[in-house]
């Protein structure tokens, strides 16, 4: 599904990712943990194709395709989804309208037919129900006036509607209380169908309690320094990231 | 980031689709402005003596005035003696119906999306089409007549309803009002006239489409709308001009009179040629628009979408004379390349319990300058007057400017005046967010700009909201909200 090889990414001329390797197979859920400033969000942005996140070396393949050759919207249409750490407000643009436009833009790019409004609304309503959100949300402007938790849950609603092949969740758990966290985890688990893959970027073990990752990676100073099973996240929770420095020393 | 800005500018850089020229023989007066020209225009229109006298008074007053220079605009010197003040497509006889109008003219309006002939008329909208200095025809005359509504060209009104014209002409915007109003009063050639009888709700939208075609001419139209007690009307104007390297002057005057409990809604989609990307050519748009809520409970609402003109100088205003009368101003002004706009409104509260609302959205791109200038004046006797002003600016790129000049004058301590203003940039983060969801850059910009303008667009009549959106390069392909 996703094959990252010796990836180096520079932001404003400063190298943030310094040779990252990662391979995610179909249906797998990988967690990426690491201290602040280790390059976690940079990885998300680089994969989604944000301007200013320049790949200086290495390669990223998504289903055999070289991602660096695709525009952000082409990556989305190819099935890549980034749940933002800080979802962006777009005043005056209706949430449902935005999502339907996005879905249809993707479908059009893939040569598929557009969805009609009935089918669309049905799908959105189901996702909203799963995440226990207010249906009034559909009529509001994109993320405008949403609480922090609502914004994060709205990202999961978008993911559920857009049905990506690979979802990268950038600290979707931060700022959520325990109930919201459970709902978000349910939303993610509901989309695990054995084929769809996930890269979950997080600071904390909390979310992983509900997700059962296949692999856990520790990102530090732009590289993956440790990989393991679920037990690795427990060790990090217990010991913090301090052991990284010890092992590096 | 720089690359993004460039791409955004390209998106905004819409091709001017109305830039064609119609090759038609034109009857034009010589260039220049003097008493003889004023008299010539009046004679061509076979006007009564009182109107010629009024024009000449206006001309003499204009000669004593100087061009205003207080706006945040750089206006190159205009040589008023080089302009032709009257041009009309040559027609053997004045057409009695649209069937007799030169097919070339009909074709022009067809191309502009304003079909005048029977089979393609805009449903539910009566159109008066003004080509250079004259009206070429008005649709749905019969239907309107049955409702008692008068909707015709200004020249026709002078002939058919001189008593109404004489009573109301200059009663809202006297020729002494300002430099360009004085100029217009001296040389105005045509425009639209609307009269809605008491208690009548106009059965359809009324609309005037202004087209400048001839070279080196100015367009000086005059619109007068009279809404008798308890009546209601919604009126829309649209405007375009060919692409030319020379600048052309457009100085219009619009007067609205709303009597007791009358409602006038006036919408403008202004798309005069804005000049090219280097700032060459384009229309100078100096317009005086004012509505008078002359009696109690009257209501006047201005909605404007301004995307064209090299220079826009325009402040559609409301005089809230009657008690409980209400004025509204909704505006979207988009400038790009080298366009300059200084636009806004004046809300003059004279009556008790009067209310006004101002929603202004300015979008600047390229090297353009976009200013909002608004006056809210509460007179001493205007007890409990209320105003709400919201003034937002959206910047695209780093080479444009947005400015806000609010003036608030209150002489009554019971007045409540609120003013909110924001300035923001189309964020790289917003664009990236949209693109990461699958929207291409063009659609993303369109969507963000559309969202920014939403409060104003929803005030436009349905058909024109669509046109306005399209004008802002908002192609909402394949998506319905």
XYZ file of C-alpha atoms in Angstrom:
730
model
C 0.000 0.000 0.000
C 2.539 2.577 1.199
C 6.282 2.229 0.766
C 8.536 4.967 2.083
C 12.206 4.633 1.370
C 14.936 6.815 2.899
C 12.604 9.845 2.794
C 14.192 13.227 3.352
C 11.970 16.280 3.617
C 13.054 19.875 4.063
C 10.886 22.764 5.253
C 12.247 26.247 4.589
C 15.570 24.708 3.716
C 15.779 22.872 7.028
C 15.844 19.107 6.892
C 13.122 17.677 9.130
C 12.814 14.095 7.928
C 16.261 12.618 7.622
C 15.881 9.268 5.941
C 12.624 7.688 6.998
C 11.654 4.142 6.075
C 8.165 2.795 6.492
C 6.106 0.127 4.855
C 2.375 -0.248 5.433
C 0.533 -3.207 3.934
C -3.143 -3.414 2.974
C -5.486 -3.522 5.961
C -2.735 -2.636 8.431
C -2.835 0.022 11.087
C 0.487 1.556 12.010
C 1.006 3.956 14.875
C 3.718 6.568 14.775
C 4.714 8.016 18.102
C 7.424 10.388 19.046
C 8.273 13.533 20.962
C 7.393 17.051 19.806
C 9.476 18.224 16.920
C 10.435 14.737 15.805
C 8.806 15.253 12.382
C 5.450 13.503 12.845
C 3.285 16.232 11.300
C 5.869 16.863 8.604
C 5.446 13.253 7.536
C 1.663 13.734 7.255
C 1.990 16.947 5.250
C 4.697 15.535 2.981
C 2.535 12.514 2.180
C -0.482 14.731 1.441
C 1.638 17.025 -0.727
C 1.614 20.346 1.071
C 3.531 23.175 -0.627
C 6.784 23.896 1.114
C 7.379 20.324 2.248
C 10.017 19.448 -0.282
C 11.135 15.889 -0.787
C 14.899 16.212 -1.220
C 15.741 12.529 -1.321
C 14.230 9.075 -1.112
C 10.943 7.850 -2.480
C 7.302 7.443 -1.538
C 5.205 4.899 -3.340
C 1.471 4.603 -2.900
C 0.066 1.517 -4.562
C 3.055 1.454 -6.853
C 2.632 5.108 -7.830
C 5.299 7.731 -7.133
C 3.466 10.136 -4.832
C 5.866 13.009 -5.404
C 4.557 13.345 -8.947
C 0.982 13.975 -7.827
C -0.741 17.202 -6.778
C -2.506 17.101 -3.404
C -5.939 16.719 -5.035
C -4.614 13.880 -7.207
C -3.342 12.107 -4.120
C -6.784 12.511 -2.535
C -8.453 11.066 -5.625
C -5.966 8.181 -5.581
C -7.280 7.312 -2.132
C -5.038 9.105 0.328
C -6.627 10.982 3.208
C -5.036 13.212 5.829
C -7.004 13.985 8.980
C -5.595 17.346 10.040
C -4.215 18.024 13.460
C -5.745 21.495 13.189
C -8.733 21.281 10.820
C -9.118 24.527 8.895
C -12.165 26.808 9.050
C -13.761 27.910 5.783
C -16.318 30.600 6.679
C -19.560 30.681 4.707
C -18.991 27.316 3.004
C -21.626 24.802 3.988
C -20.141 21.661 5.511
C -22.303 19.182 3.597
C -21.775 21.104 0.375
C -18.023 21.099 0.871
C -17.913 17.390 1.531
C -20.102 16.524 -1.427
C -18.033 18.753 -3.707
C -14.885 17.022 -2.460
C -16.367 13.564 -2.929
C -17.574 14.351 -6.426
C -14.285 15.965 -7.393
C -12.523 12.778 -6.375
C -15.030 10.579 -8.173
C -14.777 12.685 -11.292
C -10.984 12.429 -11.236
C -11.342 8.652 -11.025
C -13.817 8.602 -13.888
C -16.680 7.567 -11.635
C -20.187 8.954 -11.617
C -21.122 11.662 -9.171
C -23.222 10.701 -6.195
C -26.736 12.069 -6.034
C -27.741 14.099 -3.025
C -29.977 11.382 -1.532
C -27.241 8.747 -1.449
C -24.781 11.320 -0.222
C -26.954 12.513 2.625
C -27.624 8.951 3.702
C -23.904 8.195 3.948
C -23.153 11.389 5.847
C -26.014 10.887 8.271
C -24.774 7.396 9.122
C -21.284 8.673 9.875
C -22.642 11.507 11.930
C -24.671 9.053 13.948
C -21.659 6.817 14.573
C -19.743 9.783 15.891
C -22.724 10.995 17.910
C -22.600 14.404 16.332
C -25.445 16.832 15.835
C -26.982 16.736 12.358
C -27.119 20.520 12.490
C -23.414 20.280 11.785
C -24.197 19.658 8.135
C -25.770 23.064 7.802
C -22.921 24.935 9.456
C -19.866 26.310 7.709
C -16.830 24.041 7.459
C -15.305 23.861 10.958
C -16.430 27.402 11.722
C -17.325 27.809 15.370
C -16.775 24.089 15.987
C -15.267 23.103 19.304
C -11.875 21.388 19.175
C -13.519 18.003 19.618
C -16.155 18.684 16.950
C -13.460 19.580 14.456
C -11.632 16.308 15.059
C -14.810 14.273 14.802
C -15.713 16.138 11.628
C -12.450 14.900 10.123
C -13.534 11.339 10.853
C -16.942 12.026 9.265
C -15.128 13.238 6.154
C -12.953 10.147 6.167
C -15.980 7.880 6.469
C -17.668 9.576 3.519
C -14.584 9.804 1.298
C -13.651 6.157 1.950
C -9.906 6.469 1.332
C -7.577 3.521 0.802
C -5.045 4.959 3.195
C -5.835 7.354 6.025
C -3.193 9.315 7.857
C -4.510 10.620 11.148
C -2.396 13.431 12.539
C -2.925 13.647 16.293
C -6.632 13.182 15.894
C -6.778 12.245 19.576
C -5.218 15.403 20.974
C -7.682 17.671 22.713
C -10.383 15.007 22.948
C -11.999 13.956 26.187
C -12.305 10.250 26.866
C -15.833 9.913 25.447
C -14.941 11.698 22.228
C -11.772 9.637 22.007
C -13.813 6.430 22.171
C -16.158 7.700 19.457
C -13.264 8.594 17.177
C -11.735 5.146 17.776
C -15.085 3.539 16.964
C -15.239 5.578 13.784
C -11.793 4.358 12.778
C -12.461 0.743 13.715
C -15.705 0.834 11.762
C -13.678 1.594 8.653
C -11.184 -1.228 9.155
C -12.242 -3.740 6.571
C -9.051 -5.721 6.057
C -8.100 -3.648 3.002
C -8.027 -0.034 4.152
C -4.778 1.003 5.807
C -4.120 3.553 8.537
C -1.173 5.550 9.767
C -2.060 6.960 13.168
C 0.216 9.709 14.394
C -0.144 10.244 18.114
C 1.560 11.446 21.243
C -0.210 9.152 23.600
C -0.934 5.529 24.204
C -4.590 6.382 25.047
C -6.004 6.139 21.528
C -4.057 2.957 20.805
C -5.882 1.204 23.659
C -8.930 1.215 21.426
C -7.291 0.617 18.063
C -4.993 -2.415 18.257
C -2.202 -1.326 15.904
C -0.315 -3.905 13.852
C 2.921 -1.988 14.247
C 4.129 0.847 16.442
C 7.013 3.056 15.336
C 8.937 5.634 17.245
C 9.956 8.702 15.282
C 12.811 10.738 16.632
C 14.804 13.471 14.944
C 13.427 12.651 11.507
C 14.005 8.903 11.569
C 12.211 5.860 12.782
C 14.388 4.679 15.609
C 12.353 1.834 16.980
C 9.595 -0.389 15.671
C 7.630 -3.071 17.397
C 4.235 -4.450 18.255
C 1.622 -3.003 20.529
C 3.846 -3.543 23.576
C 6.157 -0.754 22.386
C 3.478 1.844 22.941
C 3.018 0.634 26.518
C 6.718 0.918 27.133
C 6.698 4.483 25.812
C 3.745 5.306 27.997
C 5.532 3.972 31.051
C 9.026 5.251 30.389
C 8.489 8.284 28.184
C 10.766 9.038 25.291
C 13.784 9.328 27.524
C 14.961 5.818 26.717
C 15.490 6.913 23.130
C 18.324 9.131 24.197
C 19.769 6.324 26.280
C 19.667 3.919 23.381
C 21.123 6.572 21.123
C 23.921 7.270 23.570
C 3.617 30.347 -0.941
C 4.577 32.674 -3.766
C 3.709 30.058 -6.273
C 0.330 29.601 -4.666
C -0.369 33.320 -4.836
C 0.491 33.320 -8.492
C -1.821 30.426 -9.164
C -4.602 32.110 -7.266
C -4.127 35.265 -9.289
C -4.398 33.280 -12.465
C -7.670 31.879 -11.257
C -8.964 35.325 -10.448
C -7.708 36.615 -13.784
C -10.936 35.821 -15.522
C -11.213 36.409 -19.205
C -13.509 39.281 -19.940
C -16.189 37.584 -21.962
C -18.172 40.701 -22.799
C -15.226 42.392 -24.480
C -16.491 42.193 -28.053
C -17.533 45.168 -30.192
C -20.660 45.383 -32.329
C -20.057 46.942 -35.742
C -23.092 49.154 -36.132
C -23.475 52.588 -37.628
C -23.703 55.166 -34.935
C -25.232 58.602 -34.765
C -22.853 60.565 -32.606
C -22.529 64.184 -31.610
C -19.142 65.848 -31.954
C -16.689 65.544 -29.066
C -16.687 68.165 -26.369
C -19.030 69.754 -23.886
C -20.652 73.165 -24.135
C -24.124 74.670 -24.140
C -24.623 73.716 -27.749
C -23.972 70.026 -27.035
C -26.364 70.072 -24.110
C -29.001 71.680 -26.315
C -28.272 69.192 -29.091
C -28.827 66.201 -26.817
C -32.044 67.722 -25.536
C -33.223 68.427 -29.088
C -32.425 64.886 -30.274
C -34.704 63.681 -27.557
C -37.364 66.229 -28.370
C -37.464 67.364 -24.778
C -39.758 69.988 -23.241
C -38.253 73.392 -22.503
C -38.197 72.909 -18.724
C -35.897 69.942 -19.066
C -33.460 71.770 -21.330
C -33.428 74.585 -18.831
C -32.677 72.141 -16.030
C -29.843 70.600 -18.048
C -28.322 73.992 -18.743
C -28.500 74.988 -15.087
C -26.741 71.753 -14.224
C -24.109 72.432 -16.905
C -23.418 75.922 -15.586
C -23.165 74.598 -12.066
C -20.790 71.852 -13.212
C -18.511 74.488 -14.735
C -18.058 75.997 -11.268
C -17.123 72.665 -9.686
C -13.929 70.674 -9.408
C -13.401 66.933 -9.555
C -13.504 65.331 -6.116
C -10.120 64.157 -4.867
C -10.904 62.810 -1.421
C -11.268 59.187 -2.470
C -8.438 56.676 -2.101
C -7.999 56.582 -5.872
C -5.422 57.656 -8.391
C -7.509 59.129 -11.168
C -5.627 60.172 -14.294
C -6.745 63.545 -15.653
C -9.916 63.169 -17.694
C -10.232 65.468 -20.690
C -13.936 66.210 -20.670
C -13.693 67.967 -24.025
C -12.499 64.806 -25.781
C -15.535 62.760 -24.907
C -18.551 62.282 -27.155
C -21.566 62.836 -24.943
C -24.107 61.175 -27.159
C -23.984 58.127 -29.401
C -26.876 56.049 -30.641
C -27.142 53.142 -33.043
C -28.558 54.496 -36.314
C -32.128 53.477 -36.880
C -34.296 54.765 -39.672
C -37.304 55.168 -37.514
C -37.738 54.728 -33.836
C -38.763 51.081 -33.485
C -42.298 50.705 -32.239
C -41.725 47.202 -30.973
C -38.799 44.862 -30.429
C -39.552 43.230 -33.787
C -38.377 46.397 -35.496
C -35.089 46.625 -33.611
C -31.933 46.078 -35.684
C -31.124 42.337 -35.516
C -27.496 43.272 -34.839
C -28.549 44.882 -31.591
C -30.689 41.948 -30.582
C -27.769 39.674 -31.358
C -25.473 41.761 -29.165
C -27.730 41.384 -26.172
C -28.195 37.721 -26.980
C -24.437 37.238 -26.837
C -24.374 38.993 -23.485
C -26.908 36.546 -22.148
C -29.760 39.044 -22.164
C -32.130 37.779 -24.845
C -34.798 40.330 -25.749
C -36.773 38.427 -28.360
C -39.960 36.692 -27.393
C -38.934 33.045 -27.437
C -35.830 33.331 -25.279
C -36.781 35.992 -22.762
C -35.658 35.540 -19.208
C -38.580 34.035 -17.373
C -40.156 36.425 -14.939
C -37.787 39.295 -15.676
C -38.657 42.382 -17.702
C -35.580 43.880 -19.375
C -34.844 47.385 -20.645
C -31.735 47.272 -22.844
C -29.639 50.440 -23.140
C -27.042 50.544 -25.932
C -24.645 53.481 -25.688
C -26.914 56.462 -25.167
C -30.326 55.022 -25.913
C -32.719 52.332 -24.873
C -33.285 49.817 -27.662
C -36.286 48.137 -26.177
C -38.135 46.943 -23.152
C -39.635 43.492 -22.793
C -42.944 42.519 -21.162
C -44.426 46.020 -21.663
C -47.936 44.685 -21.969
C -47.863 42.502 -18.875
C -46.531 45.353 -16.806
C -49.085 47.811 -18.120
C -51.860 45.525 -16.959
C -50.483 45.752 -13.428
C -50.332 49.535 -13.737
C -46.537 49.457 -13.588
C -44.644 51.867 -15.817
C -41.283 50.494 -16.917
C -39.759 52.248 -19.891
C -36.714 54.128 -21.064
C -36.120 57.507 -19.499
C -36.642 59.284 -22.835
C -39.995 57.649 -23.246
C -40.979 58.675 -19.724
C -40.124 62.279 -20.549
C -42.560 62.106 -23.478
C -45.303 59.995 -21.917
C -45.182 60.912 -18.235
C -43.591 64.365 -18.069
C -45.459 65.306 -14.888
C -43.903 62.389 -12.947
C -40.424 63.035 -14.297
C -40.674 66.733 -13.527
C -41.857 66.106 -9.973
C -39.180 63.591 -9.043
C -36.133 64.285 -11.253
C -33.327 65.611 -9.074
C -35.433 65.343 -5.929
C -33.076 62.772 -4.411
C -29.828 63.718 -6.138
C -29.943 67.428 -7.031
C -27.553 68.505 -9.783
C -25.620 70.455 -7.170
C -24.842 67.241 -5.295
C -21.429 66.485 -6.721
C -19.250 66.939 -9.779
C -20.330 63.804 -11.604
C -24.008 64.187 -10.697
C -23.883 67.692 -12.180
C -22.210 66.381 -15.329
C -24.786 63.633 -15.660
C -27.671 66.072 -15.172
C -26.375 68.180 -18.052
C -25.794 65.415 -20.580
C -27.710 62.318 -19.503
C -29.050 60.525 -22.516
C -31.186 57.625 -21.432
C -31.766 55.121 -18.689
C -34.756 53.515 -17.097
C -37.888 54.835 -15.510
C -40.031 52.837 -13.108
C -43.300 53.779 -11.488
C -45.133 51.390 -9.192
C -48.649 52.515 -8.268
C -49.915 52.486 -4.682
C -50.495 49.062 -3.146
C -49.010 47.241 -6.133
C -46.453 44.550 -5.898
C -44.570 44.542 -9.201
C -45.449 41.186 -10.819
C -41.908 40.515 -12.053
C -38.294 41.479 -11.568
C -37.340 44.569 -13.533
C -33.940 44.786 -15.057
C -31.893 47.172 -17.161
C -28.884 46.081 -19.106
C -26.381 48.808 -19.952
C -23.946 48.335 -22.809
C -21.274 50.809 -23.886
C -20.295 50.061 -27.487
C -19.076 53.135 -29.374
C -15.513 54.400 -29.043
C -14.593 57.558 -27.114
C -18.081 57.954 -25.785
C -19.229 58.254 -22.275
C -22.353 56.743 -20.901
C -24.465 58.961 -18.725
C -27.639 57.238 -17.823
C -30.252 58.270 -15.391
C -32.540 55.912 -13.547
C -35.572 56.982 -11.567
C -37.704 54.599 -9.549
C -40.823 55.779 -7.790
C -42.606 53.426 -5.406
C -45.973 54.770 -4.280
C -47.364 53.960 -0.806
C -47.546 50.257 -0.027
C -45.896 49.190 -3.283
C -42.996 46.830 -3.826
C -40.391 46.356 -6.558
C -37.170 44.471 -7.179
C -34.880 45.958 -9.826
C -31.578 44.800 -11.239
C -29.011 46.368 -13.502
C -26.149 44.757 -15.368
C -23.429 46.404 -17.405
C -20.631 45.499 -19.845
C -18.397 47.207 -22.393
C -15.961 46.172 -25.165
C -12.274 45.792 -24.404
C -10.431 48.907 -25.496
C -7.087 50.470 -24.734
C -8.609 53.870 -23.999
C -10.475 54.592 -20.830
C -14.136 55.412 -21.074
C -16.226 57.397 -18.656
C -19.439 56.203 -17.125
C -21.207 58.659 -14.833
C -24.683 57.559 -13.907
C -27.247 58.849 -11.466
C -29.848 56.636 -9.844
C -32.661 58.069 -7.761
C -35.077 55.974 -5.735
C -38.143 57.319 -3.977
C -39.968 55.045 -1.545
C -43.165 56.415 -0.101
C -45.087 55.131 2.920
C -44.524 51.409 3.522
C -43.052 51.024 0.044
C -40.168 48.610 -0.579
C -37.469 48.977 -3.212
C -34.769 46.396 -3.716
C -32.072 47.511 -6.128
C -29.391 45.063 -7.224
C -26.390 45.707 -9.442
C -24.040 43.318 -11.134
C -21.387 45.654 -12.479
C -19.037 44.128 -15.007
C -17.716 47.067 -17.029
C -14.455 46.326 -18.790
C -11.787 46.515 -16.044
C -8.748 47.117 -18.255
C -6.051 44.587 -19.069
C -3.548 43.010 -16.706
C -1.213 45.984 -17.104
C -3.913 48.468 -16.203
C -4.476 49.689 -19.750
C -7.993 50.648 -20.689
C -11.154 50.083 -18.723
C -14.157 52.075 -17.626
C -14.037 54.920 -15.129
C -17.175 54.378 -13.138
C -18.305 57.461 -11.216
C -21.801 56.848 -10.058
C -24.215 58.551 -7.687
C -26.928 56.285 -6.348
C -29.273 57.347 -3.630
C -32.573 56.203 -2.235
C -34.981 58.328 -0.271
C -37.234 56.622 2.279
C -39.418 59.664 2.020
C -42.222 58.532 4.292
C -42.775 56.286 7.295
C -41.986 52.567 7.203
C -40.361 52.742 3.796
C -37.560 50.327 3.006
C -34.713 50.518 0.505
C -32.157 47.809 -0.015
C -29.041 48.085 -2.214
C -27.141 44.989 -3.264
C -24.121 45.352 -5.487
C -21.601 42.974 -6.961
C -18.798 45.059 -8.424
C -16.229 43.175 -10.438
C -15.551 45.473 -13.372
C -14.288 49.008 -14.139
C -10.757 50.326 -13.923
C -11.911 52.840 -11.321
C -15.053 52.589 -9.224
C -16.322 55.536 -7.219
C -19.713 54.673 -5.904
C -21.688 55.002 -2.674
C -25.291 53.822 -2.963
C -26.970 55.557 -0.042
C -30.212 55.763 1.900
C -31.867 58.801 3.361
C -34.013 57.451 6.170
C -36.463 60.314 6.413
C -39.649 58.515 7.426
C -40.024 57.133 10.933
C -39.203 53.420 11.211
C -37.799 53.447 7.697
C -34.990 51.015 6.947
C -31.953 51.025 4.683
C -29.703 48.142 3.723
C -26.476 47.913 1.773
C -24.934 44.607 0.741
C -21.788 44.789 -1.317
C -19.182 42.549 -2.877
C -16.384 44.438 -4.585
C -13.638 42.468 -6.304
C -10.572 44.178 -7.702
C -7.569 42.621 -9.389
C -4.696 43.637 -11.641
C -4.584 47.453 -11.460
C -8.239 48.050 -10.655
C -9.140 50.614 -8.026
C -12.355 50.753 -6.088
C -13.478 53.264 -3.494
C -16.981 52.191 -2.677
C -19.374 52.006 0.224
C -22.529 53.679 1.372
C -24.121 56.489 3.341
C -26.932 55.889 5.790
C -28.507 59.159 6.835
C -30.873 58.617 9.763
C -33.380 61.464 10.032
C -36.564 59.745 11.256
C -37.237 58.102 14.600
C -36.606 54.362 15.060
C -34.861 54.129 11.720
C -32.573 51.163 11.105
C -29.750 50.489 8.707
C -27.560 47.530 7.959
C -24.314 47.499 6.008
C -22.554 44.311 4.917
C -19.495 44.977 2.788
C -17.133 42.339 1.383
C -14.026 43.518 -0.413
C -11.765 41.104 -2.286
C -8.436 42.387 -3.568
C -6.019 40.537 -5.800
C -3.132 41.429 -8.074
C -1.933 45.002 -7.665
C -5.376 46.373 -6.997
C -6.639 48.694 -4.309
C -9.988 48.212 -2.669
C -11.439 50.680 -0.190
C -14.632 50.676 1.789
C -15.892 54.142 2.659
C -19.061 54.413 4.689
C -20.897 57.142 6.524
C -23.495 56.554 9.218
C -25.063 59.817 10.312
C -27.675 60.005 13.048
C -29.523 63.323 13.124
C -30.582 64.978 16.349
C -34.229 64.061 15.934
C -33.543 60.435 14.944
C -34.320 58.913 18.347
C -33.545 55.207 18.770
C -31.839 54.915 15.411
C -29.829 51.750 14.953
C -27.054 50.797 12.590
C -25.075 47.626 12.169
C -22.007 47.637 9.952
C -19.882 44.669 9.039
C -16.986 45.227 6.766
C -14.724 42.358 5.726
C -11.725 42.365 3.424
C -10.100 39.382 1.790
C -6.616 39.738 0.368
C -5.214 37.436 -2.273
C -1.477 37.807 -2.528
C 0.826 40.459 -1.149
C 0.734 43.215 -3.740
C -2.853 44.391 -3.249
C -4.374 46.745 -0.737
C -7.547 46.827 1.351
C -8.634 49.918 3.251
C -11.581 50.811 5.436
C -12.784 54.351 6.043
C -15.801 54.311 8.346
C -17.341 57.647 9.389
C -19.834 57.693 12.236
C -21.586 60.910 13.249
C -24.221 60.718 15.929
C -26.145 63.696 17.246
C -28.624 61.665 19.250
C -27.580 59.877 22.454
C -30.202 57.122 22.036
C -28.583 55.893 18.830
C -26.955 52.484 18.659
C -24.210 52.102 16.099
C -22.166 48.935 15.732
C -19.169 48.523 13.497
C -17.243 45.319 12.885
C -14.342 44.972 10.509
C -12.009 42.133 9.588
C -9.175 41.707 7.130
C -7.900 38.294 6.174
C -5.854 36.602 3.523
C -6.914 33.532 1.565
C -4.854 31.177 3.603
C -2.442 28.691 2.149
C -3.834 26.433 4.881
C -7.407 26.812 3.552
C -6.289 26.048 0.008
C -4.296 23.034 1.105
C -7.165 21.749 3.226
C -9.517 21.884 0.214
C -6.975 20.286 -2.091
C -6.206 17.515 0.384
C -9.915 16.708 0.171
C -9.757 16.425 -3.608
C -10.753 19.883 -4.872
C -8.452 21.455 -7.424
C -7.021 24.876 -6.771
C -9.485 26.747 -8.956
C -12.502 25.176 -7.299
C -10.943 25.711 -3.899
C -10.459 29.447 -4.470
C -13.947 29.748 -5.916
C -15.377 28.005 -2.904
C -13.504 30.110 -0.377
C -14.442 33.365 -2.136
C -18.038 32.239 -2.483
C -18.193 31.460 1.222
C -16.746 34.882 1.994
C -19.467 36.567 -0.093
C -22.346 34.360 1.005
C -24.178 36.968 3.070
C -24.341 39.277 0.069
C -25.138 36.691 -2.610
C -28.150 35.491 -0.701
C -29.636 38.986 -1.077
C -29.543 38.819 -4.878
C -32.506 37.572 -6.897
C -31.952 33.899 -7.700
C -31.051 34.255 -11.407
C -28.534 36.959 -10.706
C -26.926 35.285 -7.743
C -25.918 32.645 -10.253
C -24.484 35.242 -12.630
C -22.658 36.954 -9.796
C -21.078 33.707 -8.681
C -19.977 32.946 -12.220
C -18.529 36.431 -12.445
C -16.319 35.756 -9.468
C -15.034 32.749 -11.383
C -16.944 30.457 -9.202
C -17.517 27.403 -11.210
C -19.467 25.113 -8.948
C -19.226 22.299 -11.412
C -21.207 19.215 -10.644
C -22.007 20.172 -7.103
C -25.254 21.297 -5.605
C -25.476 22.331 -1.995
